[in-house]
Each structure stands twice: as C-alpha cells, then as structure tokens.
C-alpha cells in the first residue's frame, strides 16, 4: 500500500513538473519566452539539453537556452553579469558560492512557488534540501545532484607493482608516516630509470610516473585534495556548518595533515605544484603519468573514458579515527533575482529538480541525481557500463561524510587561503604559516 501511494505521488509530481500552469506561477510575459540557463559541467550538457527539449514540449511558450562555460571562467562571468544586470535567468549553483549571492540579494527565494506547486522536498536524498535554506530561513535552490570523493587508480600499474585491488580498497592513513596509503603511493612512483619511490637510488627529481596526481593546493576547502584526510582526524573547517563564522586553519592537527600531504611532493611521490598550472590532472592520469588520483564522483565519466586505461575506483583511506571520510557536496539550480522571466525561470528550476529531469540525468551515468530514486537509477546505469561506483555511494550509506563548508565571504576566503596553501604545498612556507592566514579569514566575519 505504501509503495502504491508512493508511485501515485511520484506520478503526480511528474505531471505537475511537466504542467504548463503551476499554481505558484503568474501570467503574462514573465511566464513565457526564452529562459537562459548556465552550467559549467560539459559532461552533463547532453542530459540537460534533453531536459530542456522535454520541458519545451510540455511548455511550448517557454524555450530554455543553455550556455556551458568551464568552471574557471564560470563564476567570474556570472558575478560580472549580476553586477551589470546581464546575468542568466537561471544557473547551476554551488554551496560555496550561494551564501554571498544571498547576502547581496542576488537570488530569488523559491518558497512561495515550492509551497504553491507542492514540490516534494522529501524526495531528495537526506539533508540535500536543507542545504539551500539561507540564514534568513528562505530557500534559494532545488537540489540537482550530490557528490563524494574517491580514489581513481590504474589497475595495470597496481598489478605490475604487486599491489592487489583489495589492498587498494583497504588503505589506512595517519599524519605521522602516512600509513599504508603513503607506502602504496611511494611504491607506485617510478623515476625515469625505472626505480620505484621506495627503492634505493630513486631519483625524486626525474619522475616518470607519480604515485599520486596533483590538481592544486585545494585552497581553503581541499575538497578533492586533502579534506578526506583531515575529515578523519576530528578536524572541521568551521565552528559550525552551515553558517559558521570561525575557521580552524590554525589547528595543529590540520597543519600536521597538510605538512604530511605537502611532503609527498618534496619526496617526489606527487608532482610539484608549479607543474600543475594549466595542466589537467585527469588527462595526466589518462596519459599514464600518475597511478592514483583523488577526485570527485562527477569525474567518473572522464576517468573511465580514457582509451587503453584500465581504471578502478577505491574508497578513501581509513584514518586515525578508524573510519573513512569524504566531503559531501550537493549542487542546485537557482534563479537570479534580476530575471525578467521570473515565472518561467522558476518553472524551469522546478523541472530540473523533478524526477522527470533527474531520471534523464541518471540515465546518462555522469553524476548522482539528488532524488533518491534517481540516484538508484544512476547506479544501475553506471553498472551497465561496467563501472563499480560503490566507493562513492558507500560512504553516504555508512554516514561517514561531512558537509562542504557553507559560509559567507567564500571568494574573500579563497583570496586569502589559495596563496597561503600554495606557499605551503610548494615548500615556500611551513604549515604553521596557515595560522596567520586563519587570522585574516576570521577577521572577515568581524567586519
């Protein structure tokens, strides 16, 4: 009976999402015309274009124009557009960005439409809907997907090194000696003379294959770089989450972890930071220049798409607390407060947050949609492609994840922490220098 009622509710929600006239929408020019939608992930573009086409068929008076721009340029263009009054009507939003948009009054609250159109907030995976409620208690986004962190590895390189996949999936880590995680990284590192990182005569200045790839210093978040390590030590980015007002980069435990991680580059097991500028960590992996890369679930398609590379995915290592850890992030679509197509824009965001669209996203096997049933369909789609994604989903089931830090002043924090972390990872400053950076960060919340 419960399943039957659930099926009826889902069908009703899908019908409502496709309906040309939601009860929360107005009429006139605001409810029709062309709605602009921006996103940064090229891998998801085909899925959202199909969603846009399906949406237009159900709402002939509304056309959605999608623009995809890479992450590095996306936020600058969006911020400039909001300042100049030329921002898109709707856009893919991020937990690290939306607090500032809310503070500046640049997002449209969705509460009235969500209530009037009976949007089921309970259909999303646990906690996702709450992430997009601002400090004022208003809702500024409807969840679209979620992600966690895992370790992509080259199966052939592991086999040649005599490391089993079971070993890879049961790594341990500590900030003193790096545990079995560092031992595996060292053994997988090979210099240009064929010496491994743990063998006598290894030349750390002439490395052919790094045991661990490097994307960047991670700035102050370290989402894919080091947060899965600090998360096992009891350390947290902020005093509370969401809406913390005090960061903890001065904590000795954090600094010890960063010092260990930075030491991998000094030992030759990980690339020097300066070599990552303008480079793609994923492409380097695909070219056989790294054996392991820590990265997010949104990269599954790219890593498993390299021809001739036999890829495996392992969970993050077990830390000093006896558990694994992964940052848990959830994206949403938001509506710009300055839109002249308010009603049509809200209708589109309700649609991208619906099962109708998220099932399409799931079928493409690119990311994990926010709706629980769509997540299951995505896992099935990945499995059909021969990809085991349990490394990403298990931590959610085991509840060993923690939220991406949601605070105000994100861009200013990045402006402080990026050069500070860059200096540490490049060996130009000790990890203790992060205490001064922390003082600057916390001063932002006292202004």
PDB file of C-alpha atoms in Angstrom, residues 166-391:
ATOM      1  CA  UNK A 166      41.856  -5.465  -2.098  1.00  0.00           C
ATOM      2  CA  UNK A 167      44.878  -3.662  -0.673  1.00  0.00           C
ATOM      3  CA  UNK A 168      43.909  -0.552  -2.593  1.00  0.00           C
ATOM      4  CA  UNK A 169      40.398  -0.652  -1.213  1.00  0.00           C
ATOM      5  CA  UNK A 170      41.569  -1.075   2.383  1.00  0.00           C
ATOM      6  CA  UNK A 171      44.221   1.612   2.737  1.00  0.00           C
ATOM      7  CA  UNK A 172      44.959   3.255   6.080  1.00  0.00           C
ATOM      8  CA  UNK A 173      46.358   6.705   6.767  1.00  0.00           C
ATOM      9  CA  UNK A 174      47.793   8.771   9.591  1.00  0.00           C
ATOM     10  CA  UNK A 175      49.535  12.177   9.611  1.00  0.00           C
ATOM     11  CA  UNK A 176      52.754  10.801  11.145  1.00  0.00           C
ATOM     12  CA  UNK A 177      54.004   8.388   8.484  1.00  0.00           C
ATOM     13  CA  UNK A 178      51.109   8.267   6.018  1.00  0.00           C
ATOM     14  CA  UNK A 179      50.225   4.647   6.803  1.00  0.00           C
ATOM     15  CA  UNK A 180      49.717   2.137   4.002  1.00  0.00           C
ATOM     16  CA  UNK A 181      48.380   4.991   1.852  1.00  0.00           C
ATOM     17  CA  UNK A 182      51.855   6.550   1.618  1.00  0.00           C
ATOM     18  CA  UNK A 183      53.535   3.168   1.197  1.00  0.00           C
ATOM     19  CA  UNK A 184      51.345   2.382  -1.820  1.00  0.00           C
ATOM     20  CA  UNK A 185      51.884   5.852  -3.289  1.00  0.00           C
ATOM     21  CA  UNK A 186      55.656   5.505  -2.871  1.00  0.00           C
ATOM     22  CA  UNK A 187      55.752   2.040  -4.440  1.00  0.00           C
ATOM     23  CA  UNK A 188      53.691   3.163  -7.428  1.00  0.00           C
ATOM     24  CA  UNK A 189      56.029   6.098  -8.087  1.00  0.00           C
ATOM     25  CA  UNK A 190      58.681   5.322 -10.737  1.00  0.00           C
ATOM     26  CA  UNK A 191      61.591   7.503 -11.803  1.00  0.00           C
ATOM     27  CA  UNK A 192      62.926   7.703 -15.360  1.00  0.00           C
ATOM     28  CA  UNK A 193      65.446   4.968 -14.638  1.00  0.00           C
ATOM     29  CA  UNK A 194      62.753   2.534 -13.511  1.00  0.00           C
ATOM     30  CA  UNK A 195      63.424   2.872  -9.787  1.00  0.00           C
ATOM     31  CA  UNK A 196      60.387   2.920  -7.522  1.00  0.00           C
ATOM     32  CA  UNK A 197      59.877   5.535  -4.846  1.00  0.00           C
ATOM     33  CA  UNK A 198      60.600   3.098  -2.031  1.00  0.00           C
ATOM     34  CA  UNK A 199      63.746   1.650  -3.635  1.00  0.00           C
ATOM     35  CA  UNK A 200      67.383   2.731  -3.080  1.00  0.00           C
ATOM     36  CA  UNK A 201      68.602   5.104  -5.764  1.00  0.00           C
ATOM     37  CA  UNK A 202      65.184   6.600  -6.531  1.00  0.00           C
ATOM     38  CA  UNK A 203      65.621   9.987  -8.246  1.00  0.00           C
ATOM     39  CA  UNK A 204      62.873  12.273  -6.972  1.00  0.00           C
ATOM     40  CA  UNK A 205      63.866  14.990  -9.437  1.00  0.00           C
ATOM     41  CA  UNK A 206      63.293  12.842 -12.524  1.00  0.00           C
ATOM     42  CA  UNK A 207      59.969  11.087 -12.115  1.00  0.00           C
ATOM     43  CA  UNK A 208      58.190   9.289 -14.960  1.00  0.00           C
ATOM     44  CA  UNK A 209      55.093   8.130 -13.052  1.00  0.00           C
ATOM     45  CA  UNK A 210      53.843   9.724  -9.859  1.00  0.00           C
ATOM     46  CA  UNK A 211      52.130   7.552  -7.285  1.00  0.00           C
ATOM     47  CA  UNK A 212      49.608  10.336  -6.636  1.00  0.00           C
ATOM     48  CA  UNK A 213      48.474  13.057  -9.038  1.00  0.00           C
ATOM     49  CA  UNK A 214      48.043  16.699  -8.019  1.00  0.00           C
ATOM     50  CA  UNK A 215      45.427  19.128  -9.227  1.00  0.00           C
ATOM     51  CA  UNK A 216      46.076  22.120  -6.960  1.00  0.00           C
ATOM     52  CA  UNK A 217      46.719  23.021  -3.333  1.00  0.00           C
ATOM     53  CA  UNK A 218      42.985  22.882  -2.678  1.00  0.00           C
ATOM     54  CA  UNK A 219      42.905  26.448  -1.348  1.00  0.00           C
ATOM     55  CA  UNK A 220      40.854  26.528   1.865  1.00  0.00           C
ATOM     56  CA  UNK A 221      38.396  23.745   1.068  1.00  0.00           C
ATOM     57  CA  UNK A 222      40.591  20.887  -0.203  1.00  0.00           C
ATOM     58  CA  UNK A 223      37.522  19.090  -1.469  1.00  0.00           C
ATOM     59  CA  UNK A 224      39.288  16.536  -3.663  1.00  0.00           C
ATOM     60  CA  UNK A 225      42.828  17.109  -2.441  1.00  0.00           C
ATOM     61  CA  UNK A 226      43.034  16.688   1.347  1.00  0.00           C
ATOM     62  CA  UNK A 227      39.600  17.083   3.001  1.00  0.00           C
ATOM     63  CA  UNK A 228      39.084  13.303   3.085  1.00  0.00           C
ATOM     64  CA  UNK A 229      42.238  13.115   5.239  1.00  0.00           C
ATOM     65  CA  UNK A 230      41.531  15.992   7.626  1.00  0.00           C
ATOM     66  CA  UNK A 231      37.993  14.671   7.994  1.00  0.00           C
ATOM     67  CA  UNK A 232      39.295  11.530   9.730  1.00  0.00           C
ATOM     68  CA  UNK A 233      41.190  13.460  12.419  1.00  0.00           C
ATOM     69  CA  UNK A 234      38.241  15.161  14.070  1.00  0.00           C
ATOM     70  CA  UNK A 235      39.155  18.485  12.478  1.00  0.00           C
ATOM     71  CA  UNK A 236      36.423  20.631  10.929  1.00  0.00           C
ATOM     72  CA  UNK A 237      36.740  23.635   8.635  1.00  0.00           C
ATOM     73  CA  UNK A 238      34.444  25.820  10.752  1.00  0.00           C
ATOM     74  CA  UNK A 239      32.965  26.153  14.226  1.00  0.00           C
ATOM     75  CA  UNK A 240      29.596  25.027  12.860  1.00  0.00           C
ATOM     76  CA  UNK A 241      28.165  24.081   9.487  1.00  0.00           C
ATOM     77  CA  UNK A 242      26.243  25.562   7.810  1.00  0.00           C
ATOM     78  CA  UNK A 243      26.723  29.264   8.511  1.00  0.00           C
ATOM     79  CA  UNK A 244      29.852  29.083  10.637  1.00  0.00           C
ATOM     80  CA  UNK A 245      31.725  32.293  11.445  1.00  0.00           C
ATOM     81  CA  UNK A 246      35.071  30.922  12.590  1.00  0.00           C
ATOM     82  CA  UNK A 247      37.559  28.841  10.579  1.00  0.00           C
ATOM     83  CA  UNK A 248      40.089  26.449  12.116  1.00  0.00           C
ATOM     84  CA  UNK A 249      43.152  26.579   9.870  1.00  0.00           C
ATOM     85  CA  UNK A 250      45.264  27.351  12.964  1.00  0.00           C
ATOM     86  CA  UNK A 251      44.562  23.909  14.453  1.00  0.00           C
ATOM     87  CA  UNK A 252      47.807  21.875  14.907  1.00  0.00           C
ATOM     88  CA  UNK A 253      46.068  18.695  13.701  1.00  0.00           C
ATOM     89  CA  UNK A 254      45.099  20.377  10.434  1.00  0.00           C
ATOM     90  CA  UNK A 255      48.559  21.813   9.916  1.00  0.00           C
ATOM     91  CA  UNK A 256      50.172  18.438  10.609  1.00  0.00           C
ATOM     92  CA  UNK A 257      47.977  16.821   7.961  1.00  0.00           C
ATOM     93  CA  UNK A 258      48.791  19.485   5.372  1.00  0.00           C
ATOM     94  CA  UNK A 259      52.505  19.221   6.186  1.00  0.00           C
ATOM     95  CA  UNK A 260      52.372  15.462   5.548  1.00  0.00           C
ATOM     96  CA  UNK A 261      50.455  15.892   2.305  1.00  0.00           C
ATOM     97  CA  UNK A 262      52.862  18.575   1.059  1.00  0.00           C
ATOM     98  CA  UNK A 263      55.795  16.291   1.900  1.00  0.00           C
ATOM     99  CA  UNK A 264      54.682  13.905  -0.862  1.00  0.00           C
ATOM    100  CA  UNK A 265      55.759  16.471  -3.453  1.00  0.00           C
ATOM    101  CA  UNK A 266      59.093  17.005  -1.701  1.00  0.00           C
ATOM    102  CA  UNK A 267      59.675  13.229  -1.703  1.00  0.00           C
ATOM    103  CA  UNK A 268      58.899  13.049  -5.418  1.00  0.00           C
ATOM    104  CA  UNK A 269      55.756  10.943  -4.976  1.00  0.00           C
ATOM    105  CA  UNK A 270      53.453  13.748  -6.143  1.00  0.00           C
ATOM    106  CA  UNK A 271      54.075  16.455  -8.788  1.00  0.00           C
ATOM    107  CA  UNK A 272      55.444  19.843  -7.804  1.00  0.00           C
ATOM    108  CA  UNK A 273      52.687  22.435  -7.536  1.00  0.00           C
ATOM    109  CA  UNK A 274      54.184  24.687 -10.215  1.00  0.00           C
ATOM    110  CA  UNK A 275      53.862  21.871 -12.786  1.00  0.00           C
ATOM    111  CA  UNK A 276      50.074  21.788 -12.369  1.00  0.00           C
ATOM    112  CA  UNK A 277      49.435  25.264 -13.760  1.00  0.00           C
ATOM    113  CA  UNK A 278      47.480  24.925 -16.989  1.00  0.00           C
ATOM    114  CA  UNK A 279      47.601  21.137 -16.785  1.00  0.00           C
ATOM    115  CA  UNK A 280      44.781  18.627 -16.395  1.00  0.00           C
ATOM    116  CA  UNK A 281      45.296  16.127 -13.572  1.00  0.00           C
ATOM    117  CA  UNK A 282      42.778  13.767 -15.165  1.00  0.00           C
ATOM    118  CA  UNK A 283      44.463  13.908 -18.569  1.00  0.00           C
ATOM    119  CA  UNK A 284      47.846  13.255 -16.949  1.00  0.00           C
ATOM    120  CA  UNK A 285      46.328  10.155 -15.384  1.00  0.00           C
ATOM    121  CA  UNK A 286      44.947   9.143 -18.772  1.00  0.00           C
ATOM    122  CA  UNK A 287      48.418   9.588 -20.254  1.00  0.00           C
ATOM    123  CA  UNK A 288      49.932   7.234 -17.681  1.00  0.00           C
ATOM    124  CA  UNK A 289      51.752   9.920 -15.682  1.00  0.00           C
ATOM    125  CA  UNK A 290      50.033   9.118 -12.370  1.00  0.00           C
ATOM    126  CA  UNK A 291      48.853   5.881 -10.776  1.00  0.00           C
ATOM    127  CA  UNK A 292      46.271   7.295  -8.338  1.00  0.00           C
ATOM    128  CA  UNK A 293      44.163  10.441  -8.422  1.00  0.00           C
ATOM    129  CA  UNK A 294      41.847  11.547  -5.637  1.00  0.00           C
ATOM    130  CA  UNK A 295      38.808  13.151  -7.229  1.00  0.00           C
ATOM    131  CA  UNK A 296      35.045  13.565  -7.133  1.00  0.00           C
ATOM    132  CA  UNK A 297      32.256  11.331  -8.363  1.00  0.00           C
ATOM    133  CA  UNK A 298      31.386  13.885 -11.056  1.00  0.00           C
ATOM    134  CA  UNK A 299      34.610  12.793 -12.803  1.00  0.00           C
ATOM    135  CA  UNK A 300      33.643   9.124 -13.214  1.00  0.00           C
ATOM    136  CA  UNK A 301      32.810   9.501 -16.894  1.00  0.00           C
ATOM    137  CA  UNK A 302      36.067  11.224 -17.747  1.00  0.00           C
ATOM    138  CA  UNK A 303      38.307   8.787 -15.867  1.00  0.00           C
ATOM    139  CA  UNK A 304      36.601   5.701 -17.241  1.00  0.00           C
ATOM    140  CA  UNK A 305      36.600   7.163 -20.752  1.00  0.00           C
ATOM    141  CA  UNK A 306      40.344   7.099 -21.415  1.00  0.00           C
ATOM    142  CA  UNK A 307      41.119   4.504 -24.073  1.00  0.00           C
ATOM    143  CA  UNK A 308      43.611   1.866 -23.056  1.00  0.00           C
ATOM    144  CA  UNK A 309      43.464   2.742 -19.363  1.00  0.00           C
ATOM    145  CA  UNK A 310      42.057   0.072 -17.055  1.00  0.00           C
ATOM    146  CA  UNK A 311      40.527   2.127 -14.237  1.00  0.00           C
ATOM    147  CA  UNK A 312      39.444   1.106 -10.755  1.00  0.00           C
ATOM    148  CA  UNK A 313      37.840   3.204  -8.042  1.00  0.00           C
ATOM    149  CA  UNK A 314      38.692   2.761  -4.360  1.00  0.00           C
ATOM    150  CA  UNK A 315      37.207   4.449  -1.309  1.00  0.00           C
ATOM    151  CA  UNK A 316      39.271   6.999   0.608  1.00  0.00           C
ATOM    152  CA  UNK A 317      41.666   5.567   3.229  1.00  0.00           C
ATOM    153  CA  UNK A 318      40.678   4.763   6.796  1.00  0.00           C
ATOM    154  CA  UNK A 319      42.082   7.402   9.125  1.00  0.00           C
ATOM    155  CA  UNK A 320      43.152   7.749  12.715  1.00  0.00           C
ATOM    156  CA  UNK A 321      39.573   7.533  13.943  1.00  0.00           C
ATOM    157  CA  UNK A 322      39.123   4.095  12.355  1.00  0.00           C
ATOM    158  CA  UNK A 323      36.747   5.432   9.719  1.00  0.00           C
ATOM    159  CA  UNK A 324      36.798   6.768   6.196  1.00  0.00           C
ATOM    160  CA  UNK A 325      35.753  10.319   5.451  1.00  0.00           C
ATOM    161  CA  UNK A 326      34.503  12.263   2.451  1.00  0.00           C
ATOM    162  CA  UNK A 327      33.253  15.752   1.853  1.00  0.00           C
ATOM    163  CA  UNK A 328      29.609  15.658   0.770  1.00  0.00           C
ATOM    164  CA  UNK A 329      28.565  18.351  -1.657  1.00  0.00           C
ATOM    165  CA  UNK A 330      25.217  18.994  -3.286  1.00  0.00           C
ATOM    166  CA  UNK A 331      24.510  21.279  -6.239  1.00  0.00           C
ATOM    167  CA  UNK A 332      21.260  23.067  -7.022  1.00  0.00           C
ATOM    168  CA  UNK A 333      19.758  25.303  -9.661  1.00  0.00           C
ATOM    169  CA  UNK A 334      18.952  28.872  -8.633  1.00  0.00           C
ATOM    170  CA  UNK A 335      17.060  31.821 -10.100  1.00  0.00           C
ATOM    171  CA  UNK A 336      18.693  35.227 -10.462  1.00  0.00           C
ATOM    172  CA  UNK A 337      16.777  37.913  -8.580  1.00  0.00           C
ATOM    173  CA  UNK A 338      17.027  40.264 -11.573  1.00  0.00           C
ATOM    174  CA  UNK A 339      15.328  37.955 -14.067  1.00  0.00           C
ATOM    175  CA  UNK A 340      12.543  39.386 -16.202  1.00  0.00           C
ATOM    176  CA  UNK A 341      11.221  35.869 -16.779  1.00  0.00           C
ATOM    177  CA  UNK A 342      10.541  35.082 -13.139  1.00  0.00           C
ATOM    178  CA  UNK A 343       7.658  32.646 -13.517  1.00  0.00           C
ATOM    179  CA  UNK A 344       9.141  30.789 -16.471  1.00  0.00           C
ATOM    180  CA  UNK A 345      12.527  30.652 -14.730  1.00  0.00           C
ATOM    181  CA  UNK A 346      11.030  29.214 -11.551  1.00  0.00           C
ATOM    182  CA  UNK A 347       9.101  26.642 -13.602  1.00  0.00           C
ATOM    183  CA  UNK A 348      12.346  25.511 -15.263  1.00  0.00           C
ATOM    184  CA  UNK A 349      14.174  25.194 -11.922  1.00  0.00           C
ATOM    185  CA  UNK A 350      11.261  23.180 -10.542  1.00  0.00           C
ATOM    186  CA  UNK A 351      11.591  20.928 -13.562  1.00  0.00           C
ATOM    187  CA  UNK A 352      15.350  20.364 -13.193  1.00  0.00           C
ATOM    188  CA  UNK A 353      14.583  19.479  -9.575  1.00  0.00           C
ATOM    189  CA  UNK A 354      11.924  16.961 -10.615  1.00  0.00           C
ATOM    190  CA  UNK A 355      12.090  13.216 -11.188  1.00  0.00           C
ATOM    191  CA  UNK A 356      11.340  13.718 -14.893  1.00  0.00           C
ATOM    192  CA  UNK A 357      14.623  15.562 -15.476  1.00  0.00           C
ATOM    193  CA  UNK A 358      16.726  13.773 -12.874  1.00  0.00           C
ATOM    194  CA  UNK A 359      15.869  10.386 -14.340  1.00  0.00           C
ATOM    195  CA  UNK A 360      17.247  11.671 -17.647  1.00  0.00           C
ATOM    196  CA  UNK A 361      20.427  12.775 -15.883  1.00  0.00           C
ATOM    197  CA  UNK A 362      20.610   9.368 -14.182  1.00  0.00           C
ATOM    198  CA  UNK A 363      20.343   7.521 -17.497  1.00  0.00           C
ATOM    199  CA  UNK A 364      23.485   9.240 -18.807  1.00  0.00           C
ATOM    200  CA  UNK A 365      25.639   7.787 -15.968  1.00  0.00           C
ATOM    201  CA  UNK A 366      27.545  11.008 -15.317  1.00  0.00           C
ATOM    202  CA  UNK A 367      26.582  12.123 -11.783  1.00  0.00           C
ATOM    203  CA  UNK A 368      24.321  11.052  -8.919  1.00  0.00           C
ATOM    204  CA  UNK A 369      20.999  12.955  -9.058  1.00  0.00           C
ATOM    205  CA  UNK A 370      19.565  14.441  -5.859  1.00  0.00           C
ATOM    206  CA  UNK A 371      16.297  12.485  -5.899  1.00  0.00           C
ATOM    207  CA  UNK A 372      16.715   9.157  -4.104  1.00  0.00           C
ATOM    208  CA  UNK A 373      15.044   7.007  -6.760  1.00  0.00           C
ATOM    209  CA  UNK A 374      17.049   8.741  -9.494  1.00  0.00           C
ATOM    210  CA  UNK A 375      20.264   8.042  -7.586  1.00  0.00           C
ATOM    211  CA  UNK A 376      19.441   4.342  -7.717  1.00  0.00           C
ATOM    212  CA  UNK A 377      18.855   4.569 -11.459  1.00  0.00           C
ATOM    213  CA  UNK A 378      22.212   6.294 -11.922  1.00  0.00           C
ATOM    214  CA  UNK A 379      23.969   3.489 -10.024  1.00  0.00           C
ATOM    215  CA  UNK A 380      22.265   0.991 -12.356  1.00  0.00           C
ATOM    216  CA  UNK A 381      23.347   2.997 -15.407  1.00  0.00           C
ATOM    217  CA  UNK A 382      26.959   3.025 -14.199  1.00  0.00           C
ATOM    218  CA  UNK A 383      26.790  -0.718 -13.539  1.00  0.00           C
ATOM    219  CA  UNK A 384      25.504  -1.288 -17.075  1.00  0.00           C
ATOM    220  CA  UNK A 385      28.681   0.443 -18.286  1.00  0.00           C
ATOM    221  CA  UNK A 386      30.775  -1.880 -16.142  1.00  0.00           C
ATOM    222  CA  UNK A 387      31.656   0.777 -13.583  1.00  0.00           C
ATOM    223  CA  UNK A 388      31.534  -0.026  -9.859  1.00  0.00           C
ATOM    224  CA  UNK A 389      30.611   3.227  -8.080  1.00  0.00           C
ATOM    225  CA  UNK A 390      30.277   1.785  -4.582  1.00  0.00           C
ATOM    226  CA  UNK A 391      33.359   3.732  -3.458  1.00  0.00           C
TER     227      UNK A 391
END
